[in-house]
XYZ file of C-alpha atoms in Angstrom:
659
model
C 9.806 22.387 159.566
C 9.340 18.685 160.833
C 5.807 17.683 161.305
C 4.948 16.653 164.998
C 4.062 12.922 165.113
C 1.942 10.773 167.377
C 2.656 7.183 168.441
C -0.407 5.067 168.111
C -0.868 1.576 169.424
C -4.017 -0.453 168.328
C -5.596 -3.640 169.725
C -8.534 -5.317 168.057
C -10.134 -8.654 167.557
C -8.293 -11.271 165.486
C -11.072 -12.144 163.373
C -11.666 -8.425 162.339
C -7.912 -8.307 161.477
C -8.452 -7.865 157.658
C -11.370 -5.510 158.013
C -9.439 -3.377 160.607
C -6.275 -3.270 158.364
C -8.294 -2.279 155.139
C -10.093 0.642 157.091
C -6.624 1.915 157.972
C -5.555 1.588 154.405
C -8.783 3.683 153.371
C -7.772 6.260 155.972
C -4.290 6.408 154.685
C -2.679 8.273 157.671
C -0.814 5.796 159.583
C 2.761 4.911 159.160
C 2.810 1.122 160.346
C 6.062 -0.121 162.058
C 6.545 -3.872 163.249
C 6.325 -4.859 166.948
C 10.024 -6.066 167.024
C 10.536 -7.702 170.338
C 8.827 -9.199 173.311
C 5.677 -11.354 173.416
C 4.085 -9.058 171.002
C 6.616 -9.566 168.289
C 5.233 -9.522 164.663
C 5.099 -12.762 162.820
C 4.472 -13.945 159.130
C 0.840 -14.369 157.834
C -0.120 -18.241 157.775
C -2.792 -20.472 156.690
C -5.403 -19.628 154.257
C -4.250 -16.038 154.090
C -0.827 -17.150 153.058
C -2.407 -18.831 149.999
C -4.482 -15.810 149.164
C -1.272 -13.766 149.496
C 0.698 -16.144 147.061
C -2.103 -15.586 144.381
C -2.238 -11.896 144.868
C 1.533 -11.631 144.563
C 1.708 -13.995 141.556
C -0.987 -11.725 139.856
C 0.935 -8.561 140.727
C 4.086 -9.841 139.283
C 2.251 -10.702 136.352
C 0.825 -7.396 135.868
C 4.102 -5.690 136.624
C 6.003 -7.738 134.048
C 3.072 -7.036 131.354
C 3.310 -3.280 132.016
C 7.016 -3.465 131.567
C 6.733 -5.644 128.344
C 4.011 -3.196 126.764
C 6.107 -0.140 127.851
C 3.109 1.342 129.539
C 2.961 4.692 131.313
C 0.573 5.394 133.652
C -2.524 6.959 132.068
C -3.659 10.440 133.019
C -7.196 10.817 135.057
C -9.114 8.390 136.758
C -8.681 4.583 136.134
C -11.734 2.298 135.481
C -13.191 0.286 138.491
C -11.839 -3.452 138.407
C -13.473 -5.601 141.044
C -11.662 -8.338 142.947
C -13.325 -11.079 140.777
C -11.975 -9.322 137.562
C -8.411 -8.986 138.784
C -7.042 -12.293 137.097
C -9.004 -11.772 133.761
C -7.754 -8.136 133.442
C -4.283 -9.335 133.869
C -4.331 -12.411 131.885
C -6.077 -10.878 128.821
C -3.240 -8.746 128.240
C -0.405 -10.760 129.686
C -0.767 -13.766 127.370
C -0.333 -11.834 123.980
C 1.898 -9.350 125.443
C 4.471 -12.288 126.422
C 4.321 -13.711 122.992
C 4.731 -10.291 121.543
C 7.713 -9.893 123.664
C 9.154 -13.032 122.537
C 8.550 -12.368 118.895
C 10.177 -8.754 119.332
C 13.312 -10.156 121.053
C 13.778 -12.660 118.165
C 13.238 -10.082 115.388
C 15.396 -7.593 117.170
C 18.111 -10.226 117.537
C 17.950 -11.153 113.885
C 18.004 -7.580 112.763
C 21.038 -6.977 114.891
C 22.699 -9.983 113.495
C 22.057 -8.791 109.888
C 23.337 -5.393 110.545
C 26.580 -6.584 112.176
C 27.181 -9.804 110.171
C 25.274 -9.610 106.948
C 28.109 -8.378 104.576
C 30.726 -10.474 106.213
C 28.697 -13.698 105.988
C 27.751 -13.064 102.437
C 31.430 -12.715 101.725
C 32.366 -15.842 103.639
C 29.763 -17.840 101.874
C 31.223 -16.771 98.570
C 34.731 -17.845 99.582
C 33.513 -21.169 100.798
C 31.841 -21.923 97.413
C 29.554 -24.462 98.933
C 32.262 -26.401 100.705
C 30.789 -25.605 104.057
C 27.942 -28.271 103.052
C 30.365 -30.984 102.222
C 30.729 -33.922 104.864
C 34.539 -34.478 103.781
C 35.568 -30.849 104.295
C 35.829 -28.544 107.215
C 35.348 -24.832 106.565
C 36.465 -22.568 109.481
C 35.430 -18.825 108.968
C 37.203 -15.995 110.767
C 37.286 -12.237 110.857
C 40.401 -10.110 111.292
C 41.250 -6.318 111.349
C 41.815 -5.171 107.992
C 45.057 -7.001 106.583
C 46.488 -8.139 110.049
C 47.574 -11.527 110.882
C 46.720 -13.263 107.519
C 50.514 -14.076 106.896
C 50.984 -15.517 110.428
C 47.834 -17.934 109.980
C 49.176 -19.006 106.679
C 52.533 -19.913 108.186
C 51.048 -21.765 111.077
C 48.651 -23.761 108.810
C 51.621 -24.741 106.474
C 53.656 -25.970 109.711
C 50.541 -28.025 111.004
C 48.810 -29.125 107.905
C 51.512 -28.906 105.289
C 49.619 -28.464 101.879
C 46.262 -30.073 103.093
C 44.544 -26.822 103.491
C 43.197 -23.826 101.512
C 43.001 -20.329 102.605
C 41.139 -17.211 100.974
C 40.362 -13.847 102.438
C 38.386 -10.903 101.242
C 38.249 -7.140 102.602
C 34.810 -6.219 103.813
C 34.580 -2.681 104.919
C 37.184 -2.198 107.796
C 37.778 -5.998 108.232
C 39.236 -8.965 106.391
C 36.917 -11.962 106.221
C 38.537 -15.238 105.540
C 37.916 -19.095 105.659
C 40.275 -21.979 106.259
C 39.212 -25.285 104.400
C 40.776 -28.538 105.541
C 39.781 -32.329 105.670
C 36.994 -32.935 107.961
C 39.215 -35.323 109.906
C 41.683 -32.581 110.446
C 39.197 -29.991 111.679
C 40.789 -30.005 115.296
C 44.218 -29.342 113.776
C 42.907 -26.391 111.665
C 41.204 -24.871 114.849
C 44.495 -25.434 116.877
C 46.358 -23.581 114.150
C 43.817 -20.577 114.272
C 44.424 -20.459 118.096
C 48.286 -20.425 117.576
C 47.875 -17.475 115.165
C 45.528 -15.911 117.985
C 42.609 -15.858 115.518
C 39.239 -16.895 116.865
C 36.700 -18.950 114.708
C 33.849 -16.932 113.770
C 30.530 -18.044 115.489
C 27.233 -16.367 114.627
C 24.696 -15.411 117.296
C 21.332 -16.960 118.116
C 19.541 -19.256 115.506
C 22.263 -18.556 112.950
C 24.826 -20.461 114.928
C 25.683 -23.859 113.323
C 24.065 -22.953 109.868
C 26.051 -23.485 106.794
C 27.444 -20.189 105.558
C 25.393 -20.157 102.371
C 22.326 -20.684 104.413
C 23.139 -18.128 106.872
C 23.846 -15.644 104.271
C 20.543 -16.254 102.712
C 18.662 -15.918 105.868
C 20.445 -12.806 106.906
C 19.640 -11.358 103.503
C 15.896 -11.785 104.015
C 16.247 -10.325 107.624
C 17.956 -7.389 106.179
C 15.225 -6.807 103.644
C 12.341 -7.291 105.726
C 13.441 -7.462 109.510
C 12.466 -3.428 110.037
C 9.063 -4.097 108.668
C 8.389 -6.907 110.940
C 9.767 -4.788 113.777
C 7.158 -2.066 112.742
C 4.388 -4.424 112.541
C 5.042 -6.020 115.839
C 5.414 -2.611 117.448
C 2.171 -1.464 116.106
C 0.548 -4.633 117.602
C 2.201 -3.793 121.121
C 0.799 -0.482 120.929
C -2.780 -1.430 120.069
C -2.486 -3.879 122.854
C -1.406 -1.325 125.226
C -4.135 1.133 124.280
C -6.876 -1.435 124.370
C -5.892 -3.149 128.038
C -3.574 -0.434 129.586
C -6.098 1.323 131.623
C -7.642 -1.908 133.256
C -4.269 -3.425 133.484
C -2.986 -0.502 135.672
C -6.388 -0.452 137.574
C -6.034 -4.240 138.468
C -2.198 -3.649 139.333
C -3.165 -0.967 141.740
C -5.772 -3.075 143.476
C -3.359 -6.143 143.625
C -0.646 -3.565 145.359
C -3.327 -2.544 147.849
C -4.147 -6.092 148.618
C -0.439 -7.269 148.892
C 0.025 -4.206 151.261
C -2.949 -5.501 153.334
C -1.014 -8.811 153.933
C 2.246 -7.077 154.511
C 0.757 -4.865 157.280
C -0.844 -8.027 158.883
C 2.682 -9.491 158.951
C 3.891 -6.340 160.794
C 1.222 -6.947 163.353
C 1.445 -9.060 166.532
C -1.419 -11.596 166.907
C -2.358 -13.583 169.874
C -5.238 -16.339 169.877
C -7.930 -13.813 169.772
C -6.461 -10.352 169.323
C -4.150 -8.429 166.840
C -1.895 -5.381 167.734
C -0.819 -2.753 165.358
C 1.909 0.038 166.125
C 2.755 3.119 164.029
C 2.831 6.803 163.808
C 0.580 9.515 162.546
C 1.055 13.297 162.100
C -0.616 15.437 164.572
C -2.698 17.214 161.780
C -4.027 13.826 160.756
C -4.967 12.336 163.995
C -8.657 13.336 163.618
C -8.934 11.252 160.533
C -7.349 8.183 162.503
C -9.793 8.615 165.369
C -12.937 8.712 162.945
C -11.669 5.491 161.402
C -10.914 3.712 164.560
C -14.125 4.921 166.679
C -16.239 3.489 163.865
C -15.386 -0.037 165.237
C -16.856 0.963 168.768
C -15.613 -1.495 171.551
C -14.013 -3.933 169.106
C -11.036 -1.873 168.844
C -9.013 0.036 171.400
C -6.219 2.495 170.917
C -3.706 4.840 172.615
C -1.959 7.877 171.123
C 1.143 9.451 172.657
C 3.528 12.071 171.425
C 6.446 10.495 169.699
C 9.899 10.743 171.584
C 11.972 13.465 170.091
C 15.050 12.205 172.064
C 14.994 8.673 170.669
C 13.697 9.410 167.264
C 15.535 6.663 165.229
C 12.390 4.652 164.320
C 9.916 7.757 164.140
C 8.995 8.629 160.405
C 9.620 12.230 159.287
C 7.285 14.246 157.207
C 8.636 17.754 156.080
C 5.733 20.406 156.754
C 6.705 23.475 154.661
C 4.397 25.786 152.803
C 4.486 27.780 149.703
C 8.146 28.635 148.575
C 9.868 26.288 151.068
C 7.595 23.368 150.085
C 8.595 23.802 146.474
C 12.332 23.976 147.545
C 12.187 20.349 149.441
C 13.631 18.590 146.283
C 16.794 20.214 147.055
C 17.246 17.840 149.810
C 15.869 14.718 147.841
C 19.377 13.315 147.383
C 19.661 12.584 151.262
C 17.547 10.691 153.708
C 15.187 12.978 155.774
C 16.701 14.418 159.056
C 16.035 12.510 162.102
C 12.948 13.170 163.912
C 13.668 15.790 166.901
C 16.223 17.667 164.917
C 15.704 20.406 162.275
C 14.639 20.657 158.698
C 17.388 22.571 156.642
C 15.084 23.155 153.657
C 14.402 26.928 154.531
C 17.839 27.768 154.811
C 19.203 25.840 151.758
C 16.023 26.955 149.810
C 17.169 30.698 150.392
C 20.973 30.325 149.943
C 21.126 28.084 147.132
C 19.485 30.183 144.433
C 21.044 33.340 145.979
C 24.566 31.704 145.586
C 23.768 30.634 142.117
C 22.572 33.952 141.171
C 25.611 35.572 142.880
C 28.008 33.141 140.513
C 26.033 33.841 137.225
C 25.241 37.437 137.736
C 24.161 37.822 134.225
C 20.965 39.299 133.045
C 20.795 37.481 129.775
C 21.752 34.105 131.173
C 19.255 34.664 133.871
C 16.394 35.339 131.190
C 17.492 32.105 129.300
C 17.169 30.222 132.510
C 13.942 31.783 133.286
C 12.657 30.687 129.688
C 13.748 27.198 130.507
C 11.873 27.254 133.893
C 8.767 28.767 132.341
C 9.050 25.785 129.536
C 9.537 23.108 132.216
C 6.475 24.408 134.309
C 4.169 24.331 131.193
C 5.270 20.665 130.587
C 4.395 19.951 134.182
C 1.002 21.755 134.027
C 0.255 19.761 130.911
C 1.084 16.512 132.559
C 3.887 15.724 130.183
C 7.070 14.099 131.721
C 10.461 15.104 130.765
C 12.458 12.415 129.112
C 16.131 12.559 128.604
C 17.005 9.917 126.129
C 20.677 9.772 126.340
C 20.648 9.265 130.251
C 17.565 7.043 130.247
C 15.798 9.144 132.755
C 12.133 10.167 132.864
C 11.147 13.131 135.043
C 7.522 12.934 136.267
C 5.332 16.070 136.003
C 5.017 16.606 139.572
C 8.860 16.541 140.193
C 9.313 18.512 136.964
C 6.985 21.291 138.340
C 9.161 21.628 141.529
C 12.448 21.585 139.360
C 10.884 24.358 137.106
C 10.002 26.486 140.409
C 13.578 26.155 141.499
C 15.012 26.971 138.217
C 12.760 30.137 137.932
C 14.168 31.470 141.449
C 17.584 30.660 140.301
C 16.924 32.771 137.099
C 15.348 35.673 139.294
C 18.617 35.966 141.543
C 20.652 35.764 138.510
C 18.834 38.743 136.802
C 18.882 40.734 139.998
C 22.664 40.156 140.493
C 23.027 40.894 136.891
C 21.637 44.353 137.349
C 24.253 44.956 140.175
C 26.958 43.794 138.113
C 25.824 45.362 134.765
C 26.239 42.125 132.905
C 24.163 41.097 129.876
C 26.007 38.603 127.947
C 28.964 39.781 129.671
C 29.762 43.460 128.822
C 27.281 43.893 125.923
C 25.044 46.543 127.361
C 28.326 48.390 128.824
C 29.548 48.465 125.114
C 26.170 49.891 124.218
C 26.246 52.523 127.204
C 23.323 51.302 128.954
C 25.355 50.202 131.938
C 28.337 52.101 133.140
C 30.916 52.285 135.979
C 30.813 55.714 137.710
C 34.288 57.329 136.829
C 35.084 55.310 134.233
C 34.596 55.565 130.413
C 31.793 57.621 128.690
C 28.955 57.096 131.118
C 25.507 55.564 130.402
C 21.951 55.017 131.679
C 22.473 52.792 134.786
C 25.410 52.917 137.263
C 27.121 49.618 138.066
C 26.891 48.966 141.667
C 28.897 45.794 141.892
C 31.634 45.853 139.072
C 33.179 42.450 139.752
C 35.131 42.671 136.682
C 37.158 45.672 137.778
C 40.568 45.083 139.193
C 40.152 47.512 142.026
C 36.840 45.978 143.037
C 37.894 42.334 143.239
C 38.952 42.357 146.802
C 35.558 43.546 147.675
C 33.894 40.586 145.696
C 36.100 38.196 147.692
C 35.213 39.831 151.155
C 31.499 39.562 150.228
C 32.049 35.953 149.420
C 33.672 35.316 152.642
C 30.983 37.114 154.362
C 28.367 34.677 153.017
C 30.534 31.972 154.649
C 30.814 33.563 157.852
C 27.038 33.870 158.183
C 26.295 30.213 157.109
C 28.996 28.506 159.151
C 28.307 30.529 162.348
C 24.480 29.904 161.822
C 25.464 25.923 161.609
C 27.104 26.072 164.946
C 24.272 27.912 166.546
C 21.789 25.261 165.144
C 24.208 22.714 166.497
C 24.230 24.166 170.047
C 20.476 24.536 170.055
C 19.963 20.886 168.950
C 22.524 19.456 171.481
C 21.170 21.448 174.377
C 17.623 20.396 173.657
C 18.594 16.769 173.773
C 20.864 16.861 176.739
C 23.896 16.084 174.881
C 26.358 18.191 177.094
C 29.674 17.003 175.689
C 28.401 17.800 171.881
C 26.808 21.169 173.308
C 30.182 22.301 174.910
C 31.969 21.244 171.594
C 29.643 23.405 169.705
C 29.959 26.345 171.979
C 33.615 26.025 171.972
C 33.798 25.747 168.091
C 31.617 28.964 167.591
C 33.789 30.987 170.133
C 36.917 29.607 168.486
C 35.394 30.624 164.966
C 34.585 34.075 165.921
C 38.016 34.448 167.501
C 39.725 33.279 164.081
C 37.466 35.780 162.120
C 38.650 38.737 164.420
C 42.268 37.515 164.473
C 42.300 37.607 160.661
C 40.660 40.917 160.263
C 42.853 42.530 162.882
C 46.073 41.083 161.347
C 44.920 42.405 157.795
C 44.469 45.806 159.324
C 47.887 46.188 161.092
C 49.736 42.951 161.357
C 50.644 41.034 164.666
C 51.268 44.405 166.420
C 47.735 45.334 166.578
C 46.786 42.208 168.460
C 48.452 43.353 171.672
C 46.229 46.434 171.974
C 43.653 45.241 174.804
C 41.678 48.480 174.567
C 40.675 47.678 171.129
C 37.015 46.299 171.303
C 37.554 43.900 168.367
C 40.527 42.431 170.123
C 38.485 42.076 173.176
C 35.962 39.992 171.197
C 38.689 37.853 169.570
C 40.265 37.142 173.160
C 36.691 36.380 174.506
C 36.130 33.975 171.513
C 39.265 32.060 172.219
C 38.475 31.987 175.918
C 35.181 30.311 175.073
C 36.946 27.774 172.744
C 39.369 26.801 175.533
C 36.299 26.487 178.031
C 34.562 24.310 175.459
C 37.491 22.148 174.880
C 37.901 21.419 178.675
C 34.176 20.807 179.114
C 33.793 18.633 176.061
C 37.139 16.771 176.645
C 37.815 16.605 173.006
C 41.632 17.831 172.469
C 40.997 17.241 168.709
C 39.033 20.547 168.634
C 42.139 22.314 167.899
C 42.434 20.549 164.590
C 38.786 20.882 163.995
C 39.048 24.642 164.629
C 41.615 24.751 161.793
C 39.280 22.844 159.536
C 36.487 25.397 160.321
C 38.734 28.167 158.992
C 39.217 26.323 155.845
C 35.368 26.017 155.675
C 35.021 29.626 155.700
C 37.685 29.925 152.989
C 35.710 27.374 150.929
C 33.191 30.153 150.265
C 35.900 31.999 148.101
C 34.632 29.510 145.465
C 31.560 31.754 144.941
C 34.033 34.481 143.989
C 36.370 32.370 141.888
C 33.674 30.602 139.833
C 31.696 33.836 139.582
C 34.615 35.718 138.289
C 35.749 32.960 135.860
C 32.092 32.989 134.458
C 32.215 36.771 134.029
C 35.672 36.716 132.349
C 34.439 34.028 129.925
C 31.159 36.135 129.128
C 33.367 39.301 128.684
C 35.685 37.315 126.328
C 32.709 36.310 124.168
C 31.280 39.718 123.934
C 34.498 41.634 123.608
C 35.548 39.436 120.818
C 32.217 39.799 118.814
C 32.250 43.589 119.470
C 35.789 43.866 118.163
C 34.881 42.283 115.053
C 32.015 44.941 114.601
C 34.478 47.727 115.270
C 37.009 46.229 112.903
C 34.738 45.186 109.837
C 31.530 47.255 110.253
C 28.080 45.585 109.320
C 29.812 42.375 108.196
C 31.883 42.350 111.239
C 28.725 42.857 113.197
C 27.170 39.399 111.650
C 30.506 37.703 112.388
C 30.734 39.194 115.824
C 27.296 37.904 116.783
C 28.007 34.315 115.425
C 31.488 34.167 117.124
C 30.179 35.746 120.412
C 27.198 33.574 120.583
C 29.369 30.388 119.792
C 31.857 31.402 122.690
C 29.010 32.062 125.033
C 27.318 28.628 124.187
C 30.582 26.715 124.656
C 31.345 28.709 127.938
C 27.889 28.006 129.326
C 28.102 24.040 128.429
C 31.635 23.843 130.120
C 30.659 25.716 133.363
C 27.068 25.438 134.041
C 27.451 22.072 136.011
C 30.012 23.867 138.328
C 27.866 26.725 138.644
C 25.208 24.448 140.043
C 27.467 22.073 142.101
C 29.476 24.732 143.799
C 26.755 26.551 145.577
C 25.084 23.181 146.401
C 28.321 21.896 147.661
C 28.684 24.836 150.255
C 25.161 24.299 151.509
C 25.573 20.367 151.673
C 29.060 20.208 152.948
C 30.252 23.360 154.781
C 26.758 24.211 156.297
C 25.026 20.828 157.010
C 28.166 19.027 158.143
C 28.516 21.561 161.045
C 24.910 21.204 162.036
C 25.289 17.442 162.583
C 22.659 16.734 159.690
C 24.575 13.668 158.609
C 25.262 12.056 161.986
C 21.773 10.440 162.169
C 19.194 10.276 159.459
C 15.486 9.584 159.769
C 13.045 7.473 157.760
C 10.487 9.110 155.509
C 6.872 9.143 156.565
C 5.134 6.472 154.259
C 1.544 6.059 155.222
C -0.290 2.919 154.632
C -2.779 3.977 152.119
C -4.859 2.885 149.115
C -3.389 3.173 145.687
C -6.380 2.029 143.644
C -9.666 3.992 143.326
C -12.210 1.004 143.323
C -13.386 2.133 146.813
């Protein structure tokens, strides 16, 4: 649910501005917004405060860049206390050596990269030049080509432009051809022009090696190749030592500076008169006592007023989701989007239930579910230990708090997969069915546990499809009911009638489809059939909604809603594909066992697991995205969720712990 908000207006004496703002920061409950118009409009901080702000911002930028240069991560536990008079020293004691180290590391890395890329080529070029690159009378132009390509064309052009006044020599180095053109110094430009005509670029070395004679560059690159990695390790060790020595105090100073700059930011959001300051913001209902306690401490020096935030015009009202237990842990499922607008609804409970349920319906395999459960437990243990998840290939670091919520969601996905797996009788596909643990009543040799939802049976496929569509009917109808409730609450009559009409038309379509499948169009004329009456009533409501909403395009939108229902057949299709691939893997391995006995069993396990792994790797993204898509697109679109987004509740609070 969306937490209720109170709007607060605070008036205080201008001379107490910094004290008041700092007290609000300590309270940490008020979301401050600017006074954007009228005589009380906000303005920038000026005067002495402006100079103090520039100093704080300069130090903060210095601290942030030093933290980045040292590759620091926020240490676990409490940070040391760093007073205001220590901020600059705490930053500078690490910043100066860190900047020097960063420069040295950059230079050495550039040299090492150059040695790895050009070392062998430059050594070959130096040998080809034979010292002529140091001559003032001769011009040596090095070049590199794909192996054995373009040398003949270059020689032809050189003879055309320079006749016999040049020398050309090449050598194959790995997968390329290195070569030099030697000409008279006064004809350097002609030689370069010839290279251009042959579509060959003169080799230019990077960084400090540019312009060096080839023999000197080869010597320098050889030294780098020999000692560069050791230099990098030494510098990295120095950086690690510097980070361990100053990291905690640097973070403490950085946090304090963030808080100080935030104070200036909030003062900039306030309106100021000659003697007064006015602040405006929002605070959740359950945190009003904390705000009152802070403001009442100023006595008559501060006046304030609290009023309920307007739900009907909630564009600027911040939103805080207030869920508990299971649903609170499911909130990351909506983390990709801005929060809902204040005064609307929080879809977390619905998506929190349907997403793992749909995922389990698609996977429906006990073994896959157990593997997923193991993954969830592993991630949860990492989160409890305060260790982030670092995905190196993607350059992504998942912090422990987020990782804990992800682990929670994964474990519920695993739970539904296992439950649906018991209903479908699948464990790595048909493995337990081969072992007569699961069986389909009336088929085969029997077993211990009957399969209640045999989705792989041809005769049962239509049931699986109907169940998938039933999920869609529930969600889409629920979405339109939510839309009706929201538009009625906010007095949007046209949108309310549109939602009522679409709900009626959708119900009419559902019963029309059902009756047609039962007996064709001939059944639809039976007025005495109660199902036909519901169908006619649904279409009548649709026509009423169309007239009242004055939206003729509702006819096309109704067709689109029918397509939305059919979209839920994705659950059937993706789930069936998953089951077929799992059965293929297991049946292949089991066939090897039946054909070749014990040796076949070993081969079967290897082949079966290999196919299972490949199938999971190629399909798991779709198994996650399809259930998410149905919730994000087919459900949320019809509730109006995307028509207006809110802003997240971000209270003005202290980051540092020095108070």
